[in-house]
Coordinates of C-alpha atoms in Angstrom, one line a residue:
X245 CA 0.0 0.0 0.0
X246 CA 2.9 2.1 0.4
X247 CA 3.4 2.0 -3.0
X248 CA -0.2 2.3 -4.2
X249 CA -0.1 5.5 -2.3
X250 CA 3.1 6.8 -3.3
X251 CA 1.9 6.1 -6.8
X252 CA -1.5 7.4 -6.9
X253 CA -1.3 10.6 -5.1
X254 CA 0.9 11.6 -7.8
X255 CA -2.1 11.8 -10.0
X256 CA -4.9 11.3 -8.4
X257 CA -5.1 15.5 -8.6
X258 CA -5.3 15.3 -12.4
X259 CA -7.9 12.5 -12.4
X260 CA -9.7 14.7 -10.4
X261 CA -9.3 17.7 -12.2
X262 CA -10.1 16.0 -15.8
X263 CA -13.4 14.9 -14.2
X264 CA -14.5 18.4 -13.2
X265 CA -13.2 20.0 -16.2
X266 CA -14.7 17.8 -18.8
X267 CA -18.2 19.6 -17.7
X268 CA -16.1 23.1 -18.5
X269 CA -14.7 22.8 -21.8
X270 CA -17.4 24.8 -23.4
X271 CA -16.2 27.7 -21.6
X272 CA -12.8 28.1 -22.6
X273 CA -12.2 29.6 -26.1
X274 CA -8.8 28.8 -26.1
X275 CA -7.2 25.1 -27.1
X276 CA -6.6 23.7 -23.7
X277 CA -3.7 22.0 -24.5
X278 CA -3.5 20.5 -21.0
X279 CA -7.0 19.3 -21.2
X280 CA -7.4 15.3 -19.9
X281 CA -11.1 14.0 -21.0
X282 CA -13.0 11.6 -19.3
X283 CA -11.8 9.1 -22.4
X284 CA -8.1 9.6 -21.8
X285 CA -8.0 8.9 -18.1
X286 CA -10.5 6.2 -18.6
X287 CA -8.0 4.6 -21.3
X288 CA -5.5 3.8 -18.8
X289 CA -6.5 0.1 -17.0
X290 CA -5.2 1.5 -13.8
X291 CA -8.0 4.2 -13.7
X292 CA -9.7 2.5 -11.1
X293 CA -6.6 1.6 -8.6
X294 CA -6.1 5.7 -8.7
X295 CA -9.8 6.5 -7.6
X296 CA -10.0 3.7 -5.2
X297 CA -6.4 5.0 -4.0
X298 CA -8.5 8.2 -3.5
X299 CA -10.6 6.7 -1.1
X300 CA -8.0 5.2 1.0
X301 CA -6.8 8.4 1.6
X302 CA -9.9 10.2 2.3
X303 CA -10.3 7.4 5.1
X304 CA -7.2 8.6 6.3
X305 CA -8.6 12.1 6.9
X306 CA -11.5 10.8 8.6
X307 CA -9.9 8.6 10.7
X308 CA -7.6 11.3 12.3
X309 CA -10.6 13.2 13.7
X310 CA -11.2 11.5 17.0
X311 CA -13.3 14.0 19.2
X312 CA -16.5 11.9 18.6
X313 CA -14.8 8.3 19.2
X314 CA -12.9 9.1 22.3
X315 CA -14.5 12.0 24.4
X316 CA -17.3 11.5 26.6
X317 CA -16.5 8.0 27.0
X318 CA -15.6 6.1 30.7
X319 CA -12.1 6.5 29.7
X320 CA -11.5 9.1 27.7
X321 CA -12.6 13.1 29.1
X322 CA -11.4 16.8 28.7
X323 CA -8.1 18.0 29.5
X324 CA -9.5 20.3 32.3
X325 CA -10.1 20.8 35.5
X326 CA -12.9 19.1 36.6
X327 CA -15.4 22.1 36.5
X328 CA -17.4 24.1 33.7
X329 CA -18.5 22.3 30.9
X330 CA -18.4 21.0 27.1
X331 CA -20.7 20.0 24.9
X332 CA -18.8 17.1 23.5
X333 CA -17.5 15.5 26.4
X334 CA -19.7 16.4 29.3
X335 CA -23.0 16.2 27.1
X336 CA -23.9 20.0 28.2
X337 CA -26.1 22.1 25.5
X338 CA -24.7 19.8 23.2
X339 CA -25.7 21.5 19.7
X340 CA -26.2 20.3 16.2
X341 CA -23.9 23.2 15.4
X342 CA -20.8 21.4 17.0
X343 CA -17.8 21.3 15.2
X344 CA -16.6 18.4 15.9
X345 CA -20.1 16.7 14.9
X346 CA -19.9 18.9 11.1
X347 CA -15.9 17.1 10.4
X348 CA -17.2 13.3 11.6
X349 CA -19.9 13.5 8.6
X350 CA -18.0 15.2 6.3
X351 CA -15.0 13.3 6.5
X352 CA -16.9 9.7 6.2
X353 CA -19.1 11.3 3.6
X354 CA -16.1 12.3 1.3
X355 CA -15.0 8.7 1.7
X356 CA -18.0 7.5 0.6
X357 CA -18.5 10.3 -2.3
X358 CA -14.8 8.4 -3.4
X359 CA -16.1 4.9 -3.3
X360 CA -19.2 6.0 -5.2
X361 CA -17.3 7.6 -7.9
X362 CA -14.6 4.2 -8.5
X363 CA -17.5 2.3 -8.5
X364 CA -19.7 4.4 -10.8
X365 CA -16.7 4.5 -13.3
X366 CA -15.4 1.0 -13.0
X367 CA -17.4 -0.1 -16.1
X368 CA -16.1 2.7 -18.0
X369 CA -12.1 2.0 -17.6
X370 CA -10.7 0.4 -20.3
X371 CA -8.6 -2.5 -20.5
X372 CA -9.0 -3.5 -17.1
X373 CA -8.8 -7.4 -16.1
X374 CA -11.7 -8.9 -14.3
X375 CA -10.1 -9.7 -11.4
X376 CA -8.4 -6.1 -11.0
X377 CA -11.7 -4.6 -11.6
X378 CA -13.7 -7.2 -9.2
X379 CA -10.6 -6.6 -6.5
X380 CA -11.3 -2.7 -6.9
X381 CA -15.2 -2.4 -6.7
X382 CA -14.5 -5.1 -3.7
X383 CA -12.5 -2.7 -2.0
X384 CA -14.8 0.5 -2.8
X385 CA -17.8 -1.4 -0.8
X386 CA -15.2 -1.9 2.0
X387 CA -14.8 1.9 2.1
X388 CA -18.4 2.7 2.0
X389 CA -19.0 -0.2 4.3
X390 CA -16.7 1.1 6.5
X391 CA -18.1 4.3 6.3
X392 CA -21.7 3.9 6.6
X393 CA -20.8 2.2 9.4
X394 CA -19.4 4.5 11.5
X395 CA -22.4 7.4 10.6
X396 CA -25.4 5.2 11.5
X397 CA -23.7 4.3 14.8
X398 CA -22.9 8.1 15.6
X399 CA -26.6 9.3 13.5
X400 CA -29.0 6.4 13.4
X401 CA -30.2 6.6 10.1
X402 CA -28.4 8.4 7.0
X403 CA -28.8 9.1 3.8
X404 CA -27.9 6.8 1.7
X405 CA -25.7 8.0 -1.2
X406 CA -24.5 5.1 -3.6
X407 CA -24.0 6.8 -7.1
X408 CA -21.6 9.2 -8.2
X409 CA -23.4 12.8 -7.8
X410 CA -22.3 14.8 -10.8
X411 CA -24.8 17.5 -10.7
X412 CA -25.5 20.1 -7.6
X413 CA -28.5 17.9 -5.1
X414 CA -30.1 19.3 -2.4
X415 CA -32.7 17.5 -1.7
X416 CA -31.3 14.4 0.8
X417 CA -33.4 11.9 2.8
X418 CA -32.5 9.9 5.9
X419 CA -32.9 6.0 5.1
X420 CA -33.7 4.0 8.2
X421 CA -31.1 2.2 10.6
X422 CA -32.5 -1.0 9.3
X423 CA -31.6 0.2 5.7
X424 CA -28.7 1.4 6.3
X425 CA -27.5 -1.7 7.8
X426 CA -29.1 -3.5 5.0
X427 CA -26.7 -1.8 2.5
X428 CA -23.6 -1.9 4.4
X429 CA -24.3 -5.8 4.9
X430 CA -24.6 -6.3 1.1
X431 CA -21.9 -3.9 0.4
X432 CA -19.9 -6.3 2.6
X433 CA -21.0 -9.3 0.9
X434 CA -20.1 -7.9 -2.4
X435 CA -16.6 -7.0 -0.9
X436 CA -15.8 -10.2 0.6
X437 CA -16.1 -11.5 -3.1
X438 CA -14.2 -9.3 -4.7
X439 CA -11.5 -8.3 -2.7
X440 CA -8.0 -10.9 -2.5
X441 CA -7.4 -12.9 0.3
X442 CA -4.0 -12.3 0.8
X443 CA -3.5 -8.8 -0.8
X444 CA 0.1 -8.6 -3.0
X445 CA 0.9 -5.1 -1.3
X446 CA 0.6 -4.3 2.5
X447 CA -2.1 -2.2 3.5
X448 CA -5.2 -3.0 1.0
X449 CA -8.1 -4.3 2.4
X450 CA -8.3 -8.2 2.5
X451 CA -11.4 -10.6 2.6
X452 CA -10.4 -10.9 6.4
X453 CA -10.6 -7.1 6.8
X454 CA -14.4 -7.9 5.3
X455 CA -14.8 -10.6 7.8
X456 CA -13.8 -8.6 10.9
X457 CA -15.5 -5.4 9.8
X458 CA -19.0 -7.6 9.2
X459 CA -18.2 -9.3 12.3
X460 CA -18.3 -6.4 14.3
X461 CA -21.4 -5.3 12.0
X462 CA -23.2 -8.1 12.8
X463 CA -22.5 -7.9 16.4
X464 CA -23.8 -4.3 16.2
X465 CA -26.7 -5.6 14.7
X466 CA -28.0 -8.1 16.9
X467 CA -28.5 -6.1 19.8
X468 CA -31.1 -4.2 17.6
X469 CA -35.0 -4.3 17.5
X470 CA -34.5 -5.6 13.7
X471 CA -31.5 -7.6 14.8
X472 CA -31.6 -11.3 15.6
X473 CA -29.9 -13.8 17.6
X474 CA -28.7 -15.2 14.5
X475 CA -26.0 -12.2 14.2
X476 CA -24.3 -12.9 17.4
X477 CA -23.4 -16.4 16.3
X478 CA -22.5 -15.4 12.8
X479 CA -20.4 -12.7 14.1
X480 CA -18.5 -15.4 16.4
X481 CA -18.1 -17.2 13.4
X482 CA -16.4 -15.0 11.0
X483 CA -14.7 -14.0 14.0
X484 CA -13.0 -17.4 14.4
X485 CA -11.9 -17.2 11.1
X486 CA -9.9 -14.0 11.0
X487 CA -8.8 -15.0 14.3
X488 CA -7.2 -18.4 13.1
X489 CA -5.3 -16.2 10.4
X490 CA -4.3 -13.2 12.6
X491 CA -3.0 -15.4 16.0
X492 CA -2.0 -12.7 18.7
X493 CA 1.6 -11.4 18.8
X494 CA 3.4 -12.9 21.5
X495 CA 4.2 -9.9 23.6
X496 CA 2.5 -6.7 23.8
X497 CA 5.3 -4.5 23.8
X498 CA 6.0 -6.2 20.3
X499 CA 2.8 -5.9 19.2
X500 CA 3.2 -1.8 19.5
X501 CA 6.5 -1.1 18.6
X502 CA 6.9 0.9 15.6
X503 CA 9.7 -1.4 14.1
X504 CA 7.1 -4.0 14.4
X505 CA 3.9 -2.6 13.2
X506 CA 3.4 -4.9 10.2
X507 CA 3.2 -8.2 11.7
X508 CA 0.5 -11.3 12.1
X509 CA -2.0 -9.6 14.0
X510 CA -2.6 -6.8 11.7
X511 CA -5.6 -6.8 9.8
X512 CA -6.1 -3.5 8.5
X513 CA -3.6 -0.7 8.4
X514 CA -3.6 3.6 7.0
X515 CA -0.4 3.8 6.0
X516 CA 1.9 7.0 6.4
X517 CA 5.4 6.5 6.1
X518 CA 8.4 9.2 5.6
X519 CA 7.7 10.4 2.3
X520 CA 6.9 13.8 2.3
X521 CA 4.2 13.7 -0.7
X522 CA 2.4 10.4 -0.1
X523 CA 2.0 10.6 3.7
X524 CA -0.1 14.3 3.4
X525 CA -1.0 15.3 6.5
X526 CA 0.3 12.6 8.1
X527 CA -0.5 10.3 11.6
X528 CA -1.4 12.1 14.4
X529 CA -1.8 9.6 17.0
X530 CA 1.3 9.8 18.5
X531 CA -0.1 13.2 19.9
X532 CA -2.7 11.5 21.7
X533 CA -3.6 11.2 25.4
X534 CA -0.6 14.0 26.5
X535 CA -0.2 17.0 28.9
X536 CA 1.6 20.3 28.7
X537 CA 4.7 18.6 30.1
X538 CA 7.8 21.1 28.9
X539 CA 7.0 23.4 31.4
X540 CA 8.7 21.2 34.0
X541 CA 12.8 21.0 35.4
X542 CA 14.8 18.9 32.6
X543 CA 12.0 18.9 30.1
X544 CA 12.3 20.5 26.6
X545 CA 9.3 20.1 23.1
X546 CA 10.5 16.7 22.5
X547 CA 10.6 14.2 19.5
X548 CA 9.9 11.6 21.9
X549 CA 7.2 13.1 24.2
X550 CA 5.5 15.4 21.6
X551 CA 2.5 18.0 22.2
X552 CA -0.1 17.0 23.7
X553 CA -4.0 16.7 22.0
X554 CA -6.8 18.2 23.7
X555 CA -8.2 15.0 25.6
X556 CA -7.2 12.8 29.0
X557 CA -7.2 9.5 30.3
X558 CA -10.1 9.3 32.7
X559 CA -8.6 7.9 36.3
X560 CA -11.0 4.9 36.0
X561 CA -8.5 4.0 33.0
X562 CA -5.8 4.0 35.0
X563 CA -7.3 1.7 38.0
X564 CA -8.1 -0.9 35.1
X565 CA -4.7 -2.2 34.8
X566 CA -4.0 -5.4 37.1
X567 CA -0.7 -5.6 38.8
X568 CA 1.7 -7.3 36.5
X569 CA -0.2 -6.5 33.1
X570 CA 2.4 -6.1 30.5
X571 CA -0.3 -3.5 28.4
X572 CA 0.1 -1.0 31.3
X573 CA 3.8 0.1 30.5
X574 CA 3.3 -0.8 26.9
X575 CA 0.7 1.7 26.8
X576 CA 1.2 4.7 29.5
X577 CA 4.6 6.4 30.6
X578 CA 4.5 6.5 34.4
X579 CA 8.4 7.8 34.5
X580 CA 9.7 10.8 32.3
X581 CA 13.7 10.9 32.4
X582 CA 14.8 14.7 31.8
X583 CA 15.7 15.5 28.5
X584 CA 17.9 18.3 29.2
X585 CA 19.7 20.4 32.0
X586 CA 17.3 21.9 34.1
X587 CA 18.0 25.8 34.0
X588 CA 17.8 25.9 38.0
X589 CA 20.5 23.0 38.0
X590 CA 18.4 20.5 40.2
X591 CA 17.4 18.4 37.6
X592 CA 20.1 16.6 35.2
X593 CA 19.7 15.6 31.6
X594 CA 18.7 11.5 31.8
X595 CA 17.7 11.7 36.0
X596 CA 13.8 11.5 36.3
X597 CA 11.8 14.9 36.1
X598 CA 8.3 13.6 36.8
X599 CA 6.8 10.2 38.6
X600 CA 3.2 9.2 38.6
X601 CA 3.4 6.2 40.9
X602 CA 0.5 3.8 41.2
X603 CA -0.2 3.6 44.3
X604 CA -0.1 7.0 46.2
X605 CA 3.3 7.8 47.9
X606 CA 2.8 9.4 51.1
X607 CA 3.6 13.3 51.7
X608 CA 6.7 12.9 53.3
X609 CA 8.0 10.7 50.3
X610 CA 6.6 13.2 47.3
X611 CA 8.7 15.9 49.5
X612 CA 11.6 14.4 49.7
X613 CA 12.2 14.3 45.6
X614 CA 13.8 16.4 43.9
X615 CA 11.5 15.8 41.0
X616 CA 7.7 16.1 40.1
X617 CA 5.2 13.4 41.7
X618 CA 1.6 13.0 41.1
X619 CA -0.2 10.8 43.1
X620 CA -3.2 9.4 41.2
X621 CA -5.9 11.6 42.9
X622 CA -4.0 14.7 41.9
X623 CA -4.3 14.3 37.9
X624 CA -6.8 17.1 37.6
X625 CA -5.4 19.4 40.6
X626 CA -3.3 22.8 39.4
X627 CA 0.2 22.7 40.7
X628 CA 1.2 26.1 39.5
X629 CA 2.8 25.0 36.5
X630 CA -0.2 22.7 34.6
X631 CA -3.6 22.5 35.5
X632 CA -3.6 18.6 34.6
X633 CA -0.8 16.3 34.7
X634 CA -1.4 12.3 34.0
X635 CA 0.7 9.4 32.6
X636 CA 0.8 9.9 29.2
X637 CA 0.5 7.3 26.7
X638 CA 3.7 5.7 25.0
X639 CA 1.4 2.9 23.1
X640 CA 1.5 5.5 19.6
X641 CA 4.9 6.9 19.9
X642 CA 6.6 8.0 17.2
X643 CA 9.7 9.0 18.2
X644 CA 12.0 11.4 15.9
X645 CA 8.8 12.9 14.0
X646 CA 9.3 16.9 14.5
X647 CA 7.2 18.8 17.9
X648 CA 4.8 20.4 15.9
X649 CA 2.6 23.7 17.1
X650 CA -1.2 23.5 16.4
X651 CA -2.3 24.3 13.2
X652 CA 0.8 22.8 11.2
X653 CA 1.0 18.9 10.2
X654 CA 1.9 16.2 12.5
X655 CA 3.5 14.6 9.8
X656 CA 3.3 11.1 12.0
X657 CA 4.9 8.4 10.4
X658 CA 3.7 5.0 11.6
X659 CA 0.6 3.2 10.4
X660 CA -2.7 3.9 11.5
X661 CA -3.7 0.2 12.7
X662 CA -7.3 0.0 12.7
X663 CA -8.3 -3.6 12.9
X664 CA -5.8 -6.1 14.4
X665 CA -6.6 -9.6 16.2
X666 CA -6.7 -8.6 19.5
X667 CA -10.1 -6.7 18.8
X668 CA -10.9 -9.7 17.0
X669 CA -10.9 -11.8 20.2
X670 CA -13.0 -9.3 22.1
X671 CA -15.7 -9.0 19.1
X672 CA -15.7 -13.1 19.2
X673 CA -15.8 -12.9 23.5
X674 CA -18.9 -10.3 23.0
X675 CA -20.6 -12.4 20.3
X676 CA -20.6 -15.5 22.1
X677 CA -21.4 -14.0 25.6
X678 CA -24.5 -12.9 23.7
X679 CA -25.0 -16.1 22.3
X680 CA -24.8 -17.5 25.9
X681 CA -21.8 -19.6 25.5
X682 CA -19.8 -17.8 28.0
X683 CA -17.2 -20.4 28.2
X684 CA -16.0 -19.6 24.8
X685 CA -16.1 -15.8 25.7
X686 CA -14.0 -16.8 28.6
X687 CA -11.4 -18.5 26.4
X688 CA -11.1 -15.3 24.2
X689 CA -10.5 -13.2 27.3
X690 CA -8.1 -15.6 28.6
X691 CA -6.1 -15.6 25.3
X692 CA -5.5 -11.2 25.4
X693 CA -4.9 -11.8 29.2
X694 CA -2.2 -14.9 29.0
X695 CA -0.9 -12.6 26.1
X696 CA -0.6 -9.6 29.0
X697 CA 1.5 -11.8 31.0
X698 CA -1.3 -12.6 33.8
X699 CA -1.4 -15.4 35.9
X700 CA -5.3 -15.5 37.1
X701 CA -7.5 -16.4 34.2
X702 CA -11.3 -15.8 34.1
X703 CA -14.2 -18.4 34.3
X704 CA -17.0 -18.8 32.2
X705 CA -19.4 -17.8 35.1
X706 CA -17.2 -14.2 36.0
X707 CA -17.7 -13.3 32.4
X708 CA -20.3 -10.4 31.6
X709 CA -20.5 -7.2 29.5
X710 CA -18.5 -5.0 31.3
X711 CA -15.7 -7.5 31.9
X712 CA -15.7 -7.4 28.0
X713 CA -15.6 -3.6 28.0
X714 CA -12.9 -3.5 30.5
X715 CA -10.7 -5.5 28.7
X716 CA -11.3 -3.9 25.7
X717 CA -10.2 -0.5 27.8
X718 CA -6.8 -2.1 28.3
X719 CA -6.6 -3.8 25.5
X720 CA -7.5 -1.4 22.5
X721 CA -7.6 1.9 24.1
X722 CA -6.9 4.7 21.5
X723 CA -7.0 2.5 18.5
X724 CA -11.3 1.8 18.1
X725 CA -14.0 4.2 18.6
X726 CA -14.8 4.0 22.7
X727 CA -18.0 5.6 22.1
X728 CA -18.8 3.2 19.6
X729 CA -18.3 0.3 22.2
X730 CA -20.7 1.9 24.7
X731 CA -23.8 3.0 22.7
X732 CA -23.4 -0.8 20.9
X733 CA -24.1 -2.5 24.7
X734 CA -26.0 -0.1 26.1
X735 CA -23.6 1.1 28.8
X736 CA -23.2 4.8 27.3
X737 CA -25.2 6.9 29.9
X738 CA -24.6 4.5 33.1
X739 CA -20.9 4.2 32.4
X740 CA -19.8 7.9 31.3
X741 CA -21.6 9.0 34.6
X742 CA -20.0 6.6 36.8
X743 CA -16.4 7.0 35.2
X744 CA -16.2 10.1 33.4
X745 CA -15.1 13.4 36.4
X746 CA -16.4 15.9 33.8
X747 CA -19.2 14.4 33.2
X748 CA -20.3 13.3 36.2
X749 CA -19.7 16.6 37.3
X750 CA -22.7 18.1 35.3
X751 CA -24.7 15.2 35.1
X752 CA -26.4 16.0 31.4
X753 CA -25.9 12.9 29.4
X754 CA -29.1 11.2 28.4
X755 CA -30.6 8.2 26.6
X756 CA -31.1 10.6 23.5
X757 CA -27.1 11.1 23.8
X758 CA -26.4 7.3 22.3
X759 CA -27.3 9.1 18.7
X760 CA -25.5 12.7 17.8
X761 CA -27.4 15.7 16.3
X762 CA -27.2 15.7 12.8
X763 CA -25.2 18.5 11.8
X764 CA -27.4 22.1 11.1
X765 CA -25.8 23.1 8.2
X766 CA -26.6 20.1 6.4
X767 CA -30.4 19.9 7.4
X768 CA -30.4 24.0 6.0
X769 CA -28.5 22.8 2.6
X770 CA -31.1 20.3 2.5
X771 CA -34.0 22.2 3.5
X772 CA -35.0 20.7 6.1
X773 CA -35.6 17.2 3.9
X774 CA -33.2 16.2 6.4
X775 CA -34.7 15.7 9.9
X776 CA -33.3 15.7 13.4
X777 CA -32.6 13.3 15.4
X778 CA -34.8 13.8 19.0
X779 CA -33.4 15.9 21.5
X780 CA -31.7 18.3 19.5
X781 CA -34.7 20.4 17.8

């Protein structure tokens, strides 16, 4: 894929430009001499590789917005204080004018708008083979899929858009869940057919990307009033499949190493890299889940540290991790080790400059350092240089990328993982616990907890849904949507209120709040054909 993208973004502008400009030809007088029909670009049998290249990278964008997947979660809140409020995260006057709302649909609509154009022009390339034109409308319906996916979770129903639009539209209508799900289960079906099943380049979709996205589909599905028993067990099933082809890396520090990112337990990867043109904006994960931390003795803007994004760890997050799980210092930095000479001389370049210990040090202890300790109740108390301070997360490093100011590209290079085996096991735990086999849920927890390095497995009878969700915590936090995982089970309202500070605090979130407002600007565009969702008029 690193090729395909290195490849296609090279002309991907001019296949886009010769499709707008076709429609303008009348207009110029003049010979355009660096005019590219429709028929020209259409000529070349790689036509529709380069628009479903397009899509890929739209996915990209819309993948890197993560205000709606991890705020307002039980493990994921503001980087505040805990007092005043936020829309987003604490559920307060939340608006259908939100920002953050406006991006999440636009960003999974362009992907969309780029699967429906591949597919609306795959007949029309020339000299294509059938298997590179089956493999590419395959992967289109993966993207759409994909994509459809995440806006009926977030909207309820959407409107569904599955033809190139070539002329200006206004008038949109909201299909139903059910039909929404409909389409992005056939759109599935089609893709498990065409797409290849071991992929010749790193970083296409393969059929068991198709079987774990419909896995976690189906699994979506069934706790619906037009879902069925039926879809827990064939989620399980296809489940088992990807699960037998993607075994779990044996360590977890492996697993999250950037030297080791493509390995056995990767289904599904964005891919970056250090090339300038074909990473664009570039992975910005690496930013995640970080405080204001150069402000402190022997601290400096780091390459290895980084800026900090606007979001926290909730301390319920923290308390998750068992003593002797591996994921905990795989994931979070509990020591920072001074990068420089601190100016007042107390602190020397490579001694430790700030501790978050586990278990809280006493007074006497904390005063007796010559560095900064926070004890785990003080995450969200000012100290006089930060208002919160918190172990920051080490799972997405990226180390040597430039510190980058807001506003100007992250330029992350590691891949954007977004479906690996581990989340298999917990789709395939979740499915069968629904199904009522807990055993075999049990034996799919064990598996990510013997992986961990834990000695005390779970039995069949300790298994229930929030188990599930609080190994999921540990186990995928940062790479799937959290928000996702709570409106799916149900456990959105009780769960953000018992776990989230903020939004405890103000005590606003309500049953409506498992669906988001459907952006304003796009009911007004539409006038009005599209409707609210309740709660938000």
């Amino acid at each position: 894929m690193k090729k395909i993208m290195k490849k296609y973004l090279y002309i991907l502008t001019a296949v886009l430009a010769g499709f707008s400009l076709a429609s303008c030809s009348e207009f110029l007088d003049e010979e355009n001499r660096n005019f590219l029909s429709d028929d020209i670009l259409l000529s070349d049998p790689t036509a529709l590789d380069q628009l479903v290249a397009h899509g890929y990278n739209k996915l990209r964008d819309a993948t890197t917005y993560y205000d709606l997947d991890h705020q307002g979660t039980d493990i994921f809140t503001r980087r505040d204080i805990i007092a005043g409020i936020s829309e987003l995260n604490d559920y307060v006057n939340f608006r259908p004018a939100n920002g953050s709302v406006q991006a999440y649909w636009t960003n999974y609509y362009k992907v969309i708008s780029g699967a429906n154009i591949a597919l609306t022009r795959a007949d029309e390339v020339q000299g294509i083979s059938d298997s590179d034109k089956s493999r590419g409308i395959g992967e289109a319906k993966f993207l759409r899929a994909y994509s459809y996916f995440h806006l009926v979770e977030n909207f309820g129903g959407v409107p569904l858009v599955l033809e190139e639009i070539t002329t200006a539209q206004t008038a949109f209508y909201r299909a139903t869940e059910q039909e929404v799900y409909a389409q992005i289960i056939l759109d599935l079906d089609d893709a498990l057919a065409g797409v290849d099943e071991s992929p010749a380049l790193f970083g296409r979709a393969s059929k068991d990307a198709v079987r774990h996205l419909k896995a976690k589909v189906l699994l979506s599905r069934g706790y619906k009033d037009f879902g069925t028993a039926q879809d827990f067990a064939d989620a399980a099933a296809l489940a088992e499949t990807v699960i037998s082809r993607h075994p779990l890396v044996g360590n977890f520090n492996d697993l999250v190493s950037r030297e080791n990112q493509r390995n056995g337990e990767v289904i599904f990867s964005l891919l970056y890299g250090n090339n300038p043109v074909s990473r664009g904006f570039g992975n910005n994960r690496h930013l995640l889940f970080k405080f204001v931390y150069d402000v402190y003795p022997g601290q400096v803007r780091s390459t290895l540290y980084h800026r900090g994004l606007g979001r926290a760890p909730t301390p319920f997050f923290f308390d998750l991790f068992e003593e002797g799980d591996q994921r905990e210092e795989a994931t979070i930095r509990r020591l920072m080790i001074a990068e420089v000479n601190s100016a007042d001389g107390t602190v020397a370049k490579g001694d430790t400059s700030i501790y978050f210990p586990k278990v809280a040090w006493p007074q006497a202890k904390i005063d007796s350092k010559i560095y900064a300790v926070f004890n785990p109740n003080q995450y969200f108390t000012p100290d006089g240089l930060t208002q919160v301070h918190f172990p920051m997360f080490r799972k997405f490093d990226d180390p040597g990328v430039p510190y980058t100011n807001p506003g100007i590209n992250p330029d992350g290079e590691r891949d954007a993982i977004l479906m690996r085996g581990g989340e298999t096991r917990l789709i395939a735990a979740e499915a069968y616990l629904q199904s009522g086999n807990s055993a075999k849920a049990a034996e799919h927890i064990n598996a990510l907890r013997d992986r961990a390095g834990l000695s005390s497995m779970v039995s069949a009878g300790e298994v229930d849904i929030d188990m599930i969700l609080d190994e999921s915590a540990i186990e995928m936090a940062g790479e799937v949507s959290r928000w996702m995982d709570l409106k799916r089970t149900g456990k959105l309202q009780e769960r953000v209120l018992e776990y989230n500070p903020h939004a405890a605090l103000n005590n606003a979130i309500k049953p409506y709040h498992s669906l988001r407002p459907i952006p304003q600007a796009e009911i007004d565009v539409s006038g009005e054909t599209i409707s609210q969702n309740e709660g938000y008029n």
